[in-house]
Amino acid sequence: MRSKHKLLVILFFLFLFCKPAILTMARKYLLCQQRIEPEHACDHNKTARTMIVTVTAYSSAPDQTDDSPFIMASGNRVYDGAIASNFLPMGTRVMLPETHGEKVFTVEDRTHRRFSNRIDIWMETREEALQFGIKRIAMRIL
């Protein structure tokens, strides 16, 4: 009888101290399944994924945006390094090595619904956006 009591006490303390770790692992799993990926949430995906996408650029010109040209869909003000995409979750970080080297971009905005598999880079002026043009390049999802 005494050994059963010891076993119950040990199991109780194991449950008490291991529960947070189990809940953390379960939360990470659920976040990954929902494709909501805070930094380092998906330990099973340690390597960056690469895919070929169409990359364009836009500026805050009124004809290229909605009625709030300096506020992105995330609610943040536009900034260098912000991109728009409909197929990536908000907050996803990517790199475009062929055109921007090691610079990291963050999805903060959305494109028009007619565009799929496209990344739109925010640029300060319309001229810069036009100069960038349309490119099909490799994108690394971090």
PDB file of C-alpha atoms in Angstrom:
ATOM      1  CA  MET A   1       0.000   0.000   0.000  1.00  0.00           C
ATOM      2  CA  ARG A   2       2.866   2.317   0.822  1.00  0.00           C
ATOM      3  CA  SER A   3       4.373   1.853  -2.664  1.00  0.00           C
ATOM      4  CA  LYS A   4       1.052   2.829  -4.294  1.00  0.00           C
ATOM      5  CA  HIS A   5       1.031   6.016  -2.229  1.00  0.00           C
ATOM      6  CA  LYS A   6       4.609   6.827  -3.310  1.00  0.00           C
ATOM      7  CA  LEU A   7       3.718   6.123  -6.928  1.00  0.00           C
ATOM      8  CA  LEU A   8       0.699   8.444  -6.746  1.00  0.00           C
ATOM      9  CA  VAL A   9       2.797  11.216  -5.198  1.00  0.00           C
ATOM     10  CA  ILE A  10       5.459  10.807  -7.888  1.00  0.00           C
ATOM     11  CA  LEU A  11       2.841  10.826 -10.666  1.00  0.00           C
ATOM     12  CA  PHE A  12       1.195  13.905  -9.146  1.00  0.00           C
ATOM     13  CA  PHE A  13       4.491  15.833  -9.135  1.00  0.00           C
ATOM     14  CA  LEU A  14       5.380  14.669 -12.634  1.00  0.00           C
ATOM     15  CA  PHE A  15       2.019  15.885 -13.883  1.00  0.00           C
ATOM     16  CA  LEU A  16       2.377  19.152 -11.976  1.00  0.00           C
ATOM     17  CA  PHE A  17       5.821  19.946 -13.384  1.00  0.00           C
ATOM     18  CA  CYS A  18       5.465  18.439 -16.868  1.00  0.00           C
ATOM     19  CA  LYS A  19       2.053  19.921 -17.660  1.00  0.00           C
ATOM     20  CA  PRO A  20       3.454  23.324 -18.808  1.00  0.00           C
ATOM     21  CA  ALA A  21       5.915  21.604 -21.161  1.00  0.00           C
ATOM     22  CA  ILE A  22       3.190  19.363 -22.580  1.00  0.00           C
ATOM     23  CA  LEU A  23       0.884  22.356 -23.085  1.00  0.00           C
ATOM     24  CA  THR A  24       3.671  24.300 -24.806  1.00  0.00           C
ATOM     25  CA  MET A  25       4.326  21.416 -27.210  1.00  0.00           C
ATOM     26  CA  ALA A  26       0.596  21.076 -27.905  1.00  0.00           C
ATOM     27  CA  ARG A  27       0.295  24.827 -28.554  1.00  0.00           C
ATOM     28  CA  LYS A  28       3.215  24.753 -31.013  1.00  0.00           C
ATOM     29  CA  TYR A  29       1.672  21.801 -32.812  1.00  0.00           C
ATOM     30  CA  LEU A  30      -1.693  23.572 -33.122  1.00  0.00           C
ATOM     31  CA  LEU A  31      -0.077  26.802 -34.317  1.00  0.00           C
ATOM     32  CA  CYS A  32       1.807  24.887 -37.003  1.00  0.00           C
ATOM     33  CA  GLN A  33      -1.340  23.061 -38.102  1.00  0.00           C
ATOM     34  CA  GLN A  34      -3.170  26.396 -38.455  1.00  0.00           C
ATOM     35  CA  ARG A  35      -0.152  27.873 -40.294  1.00  0.00           C
ATOM     36  CA  ILE A  36       0.140  30.586 -37.650  1.00  0.00           C
ATOM     37  CA  GLU A  37       3.848  30.509 -37.141  1.00  0.00           C
ATOM     38  CA  PRO A  38       5.361  32.762 -34.515  1.00  0.00           C
ATOM     39  CA  GLU A  39       9.140  32.713 -34.555  1.00  0.00           C
ATOM     40  CA  HIS A  40      10.483  29.213 -33.867  1.00  0.00           C
ATOM     41  CA  ALA A  41       6.987  27.704 -33.371  1.00  0.00           C
ATOM     42  CA  CYS A  42       7.544  24.901 -35.859  1.00  0.00           C
ATOM     43  CA  ASP A  43      10.638  23.068 -34.696  1.00  0.00           C
ATOM     44  CA  HIS A  44      10.058  20.338 -37.294  1.00  0.00           C
ATOM     45  CA  ASN A  45      10.646  22.839 -40.127  1.00  0.00           C
ATOM     46  CA  LYS A  46      14.192  23.954 -39.363  1.00  0.00           C
ATOM     47  CA  THR A  47      15.151  24.655 -42.989  1.00  0.00           C
ATOM     48  CA  ALA A  48      13.771  27.537 -44.999  1.00  0.00           C
ATOM     49  CA  ARG A  49      11.391  26.640 -47.797  1.00  0.00           C
ATOM     50  CA  THR A  50      12.106  28.054 -51.258  1.00  0.00           C
ATOM     51  CA  MET A  51       9.616  28.654 -54.043  1.00  0.00           C
ATOM     52  CA  ILE A  52       9.450  30.598 -57.307  1.00  0.00           C
ATOM     53  CA  VAL A  53       7.071  33.561 -57.188  1.00  0.00           C
ATOM     54  CA  THR A  54       6.169  36.612 -59.212  1.00  0.00           C
ATOM     55  CA  VAL A  55       7.521  39.723 -57.503  1.00  0.00           C
ATOM     56  CA  THR A  56       6.278  43.220 -58.234  1.00  0.00           C
ATOM     57  CA  ALA A  57       6.514  46.521 -56.388  1.00  0.00           C
ATOM     58  CA  TYR A  58       4.049  49.183 -55.332  1.00  0.00           C
ATOM     59  CA  SER A  59       4.136  52.574 -53.660  1.00  0.00           C
ATOM     60  CA  SER A  60       1.668  54.523 -51.568  1.00  0.00           C
ATOM     61  CA  ALA A  61       0.269  56.257 -54.650  1.00  0.00           C
ATOM     62  CA  PRO A  62      -3.534  56.587 -54.339  1.00  0.00           C
ATOM     63  CA  ASP A  63      -4.157  54.601 -57.541  1.00  0.00           C
ATOM     64  CA  GLN A  64      -2.088  51.667 -56.192  1.00  0.00           C
ATOM     65  CA  THR A  65      -3.687  51.435 -52.748  1.00  0.00           C
ATOM     66  CA  ASP A  66      -6.991  51.783 -50.945  1.00  0.00           C
ATOM     67  CA  ASP A  67      -8.259  54.877 -49.109  1.00  0.00           C
ATOM     68  CA  SER A  68      -5.464  54.721 -46.497  1.00  0.00           C
ATOM     69  CA  PRO A  69      -2.291  54.554 -48.627  1.00  0.00           C
ATOM     70  CA  PHE A  70       0.188  54.719 -45.725  1.00  0.00           C
ATOM     71  CA  ILE A  71      -1.503  52.119 -43.486  1.00  0.00           C
ATOM     72  CA  MET A  72      -1.071  48.443 -44.356  1.00  0.00           C
ATOM     73  CA  ALA A  73      -3.607  45.661 -43.776  1.00  0.00           C
ATOM     74  CA  SER A  74      -1.741  44.763 -40.564  1.00  0.00           C
ATOM     75  CA  GLY A  75      -2.516  48.237 -39.194  1.00  0.00           C
ATOM     76  CA  ASN A  76       1.142  49.318 -39.296  1.00  0.00           C
ATOM     77  CA  ARG A  77       2.515  52.262 -41.260  1.00  0.00           C
ATOM     78  CA  VAL A  78       4.384  51.402 -44.454  1.00  0.00           C
ATOM     79  CA  TYR A  79       8.125  50.845 -44.100  1.00  0.00           C
ATOM     80  CA  ASP A  80      11.101  49.597 -46.080  1.00  0.00           C
ATOM     81  CA  GLY A  81      10.976  45.799 -45.866  1.00  0.00           C
ATOM     82  CA  ALA A  82       7.187  45.445 -45.882  1.00  0.00           C
ATOM     83  CA  ILE A  83       5.548  43.252 -48.508  1.00  0.00           C
ATOM     84  CA  ALA A  84       2.028  42.359 -49.553  1.00  0.00           C
ATOM     85  CA  SER A  85       0.915  38.789 -50.224  1.00  0.00           C
ATOM     86  CA  ASN A  86      -2.362  36.892 -50.168  1.00  0.00           C
ATOM     87  CA  PHE A  87      -0.952  33.365 -50.000  1.00  0.00           C
ATOM     88  CA  LEU A  88       1.321  33.862 -46.976  1.00  0.00           C
ATOM     89  CA  PRO A  89       0.107  34.477 -43.416  1.00  0.00           C
ATOM     90  CA  MET A  90       0.567  37.965 -41.963  1.00  0.00           C
ATOM     91  CA  GLY A  91       3.912  38.290 -40.251  1.00  0.00           C
ATOM     92  CA  THR A  92       5.651  35.682 -42.426  1.00  0.00           C
ATOM     93  CA  ARG A  93       9.291  36.595 -42.994  1.00  0.00           C
ATOM     94  CA  VAL A  94      10.891  35.966 -46.383  1.00  0.00           C
ATOM     95  CA  MET A  95      14.082  36.691 -48.286  1.00  0.00           C
ATOM     96  CA  LEU A  96      14.509  37.473 -51.987  1.00  0.00           C
ATOM     97  CA  PRO A  97      18.210  36.653 -52.485  1.00  0.00           C
ATOM     98  CA  GLU A  98      18.299  37.259 -56.249  1.00  0.00           C
ATOM     99  CA  THR A  99      17.226  40.895 -55.941  1.00  0.00           C
ATOM    100  CA  HIS A 100      17.819  41.894 -52.309  1.00  0.00           C
ATOM    101  CA  GLY A 101      20.531  39.585 -50.952  1.00  0.00           C
ATOM    102  CA  GLU A 102      20.131  38.847 -47.225  1.00  0.00           C
ATOM    103  CA  LYS A 103      17.430  41.480 -46.597  1.00  0.00           C
ATOM    104  CA  VAL A 104      14.440  40.110 -44.675  1.00  0.00           C
ATOM    105  CA  PHE A 105      10.917  41.184 -45.663  1.00  0.00           C
ATOM    106  CA  THR A 106       7.748  40.783 -43.588  1.00  0.00           C
ATOM    107  CA  VAL A 107       4.203  40.237 -44.896  1.00  0.00           C
ATOM    108  CA  GLU A 108       2.250  43.235 -43.588  1.00  0.00           C
ATOM    109  CA  ASP A 109      -0.217  43.911 -46.400  1.00  0.00           C
ATOM    110  CA  ARG A 110      -2.508  42.171 -48.871  1.00  0.00           C
ATOM    111  CA  THR A 111      -2.682  42.396 -52.655  1.00  0.00           C
ATOM    112  CA  HIS A 112      -5.778  42.614 -54.811  1.00  0.00           C
ATOM    113  CA  ARG A 113      -7.626  39.293 -54.770  1.00  0.00           C
ATOM    114  CA  ARG A 114      -6.961  38.709 -58.479  1.00  0.00           C
ATOM    115  CA  PHE A 115      -3.258  38.149 -57.707  1.00  0.00           C
ATOM    116  CA  SER A 116      -2.166  34.775 -56.386  1.00  0.00           C
ATOM    117  CA  ASN A 117       1.338  33.446 -55.802  1.00  0.00           C
ATOM    118  CA  ARG A 118       2.607  37.026 -55.949  1.00  0.00           C
ATOM    119  CA  ILE A 119       4.722  39.149 -53.637  1.00  0.00           C
ATOM    120  CA  ASP A 120       4.364  42.925 -53.831  1.00  0.00           C
ATOM    121  CA  ILE A 121       7.235  44.932 -52.293  1.00  0.00           C
ATOM    122  CA  TRP A 122       6.441  48.375 -50.869  1.00  0.00           C
ATOM    123  CA  MET A 123       8.707  51.102 -52.234  1.00  0.00           C
ATOM    124  CA  GLU A 124       8.890  54.738 -51.289  1.00  0.00           C
ATOM    125  CA  THR A 125       8.190  56.191 -54.738  1.00  0.00           C
ATOM    126  CA  ARG A 126       6.167  55.223 -57.773  1.00  0.00           C
ATOM    127  CA  GLU A 127       9.294  55.572 -59.921  1.00  0.00           C
ATOM    128  CA  GLU A 128      11.166  52.979 -57.828  1.00  0.00           C
ATOM    129  CA  ALA A 129       8.225  50.594 -58.112  1.00  0.00           C
ATOM    130  CA  LEU A 130       8.035  51.012 -61.896  1.00  0.00           C
ATOM    131  CA  GLN A 131      11.816  50.613 -62.199  1.00  0.00           C
ATOM    132  CA  PHE A 132      11.620  47.310 -60.271  1.00  0.00           C
ATOM    133  CA  GLY A 133       9.130  45.903 -62.783  1.00  0.00           C
ATOM    134  CA  ILE A 134       7.884  42.294 -62.686  1.00  0.00           C
ATOM    135  CA  LYS A 135      10.249  39.441 -61.867  1.00  0.00           C
ATOM    136  CA  ARG A 136       9.938  35.644 -61.410  1.00  0.00           C
ATOM    137  CA  ILE A 137      12.467  34.772 -58.735  1.00  0.00           C
ATOM    138  CA  ALA A 138      13.136  32.412 -55.844  1.00  0.00           C
ATOM    139  CA  MET A 139      11.719  33.386 -52.462  1.00  0.00           C
ATOM    140  CA  ARG A 140      12.930  31.821 -49.204  1.00  0.00           C
ATOM    141  CA  ILE A 141      10.298  31.536 -46.480  1.00  0.00           C
ATOM    142  CA  LEU A 142      12.013  31.815 -43.110  1.00  0.00           C
TER     143      LEU A 142
END
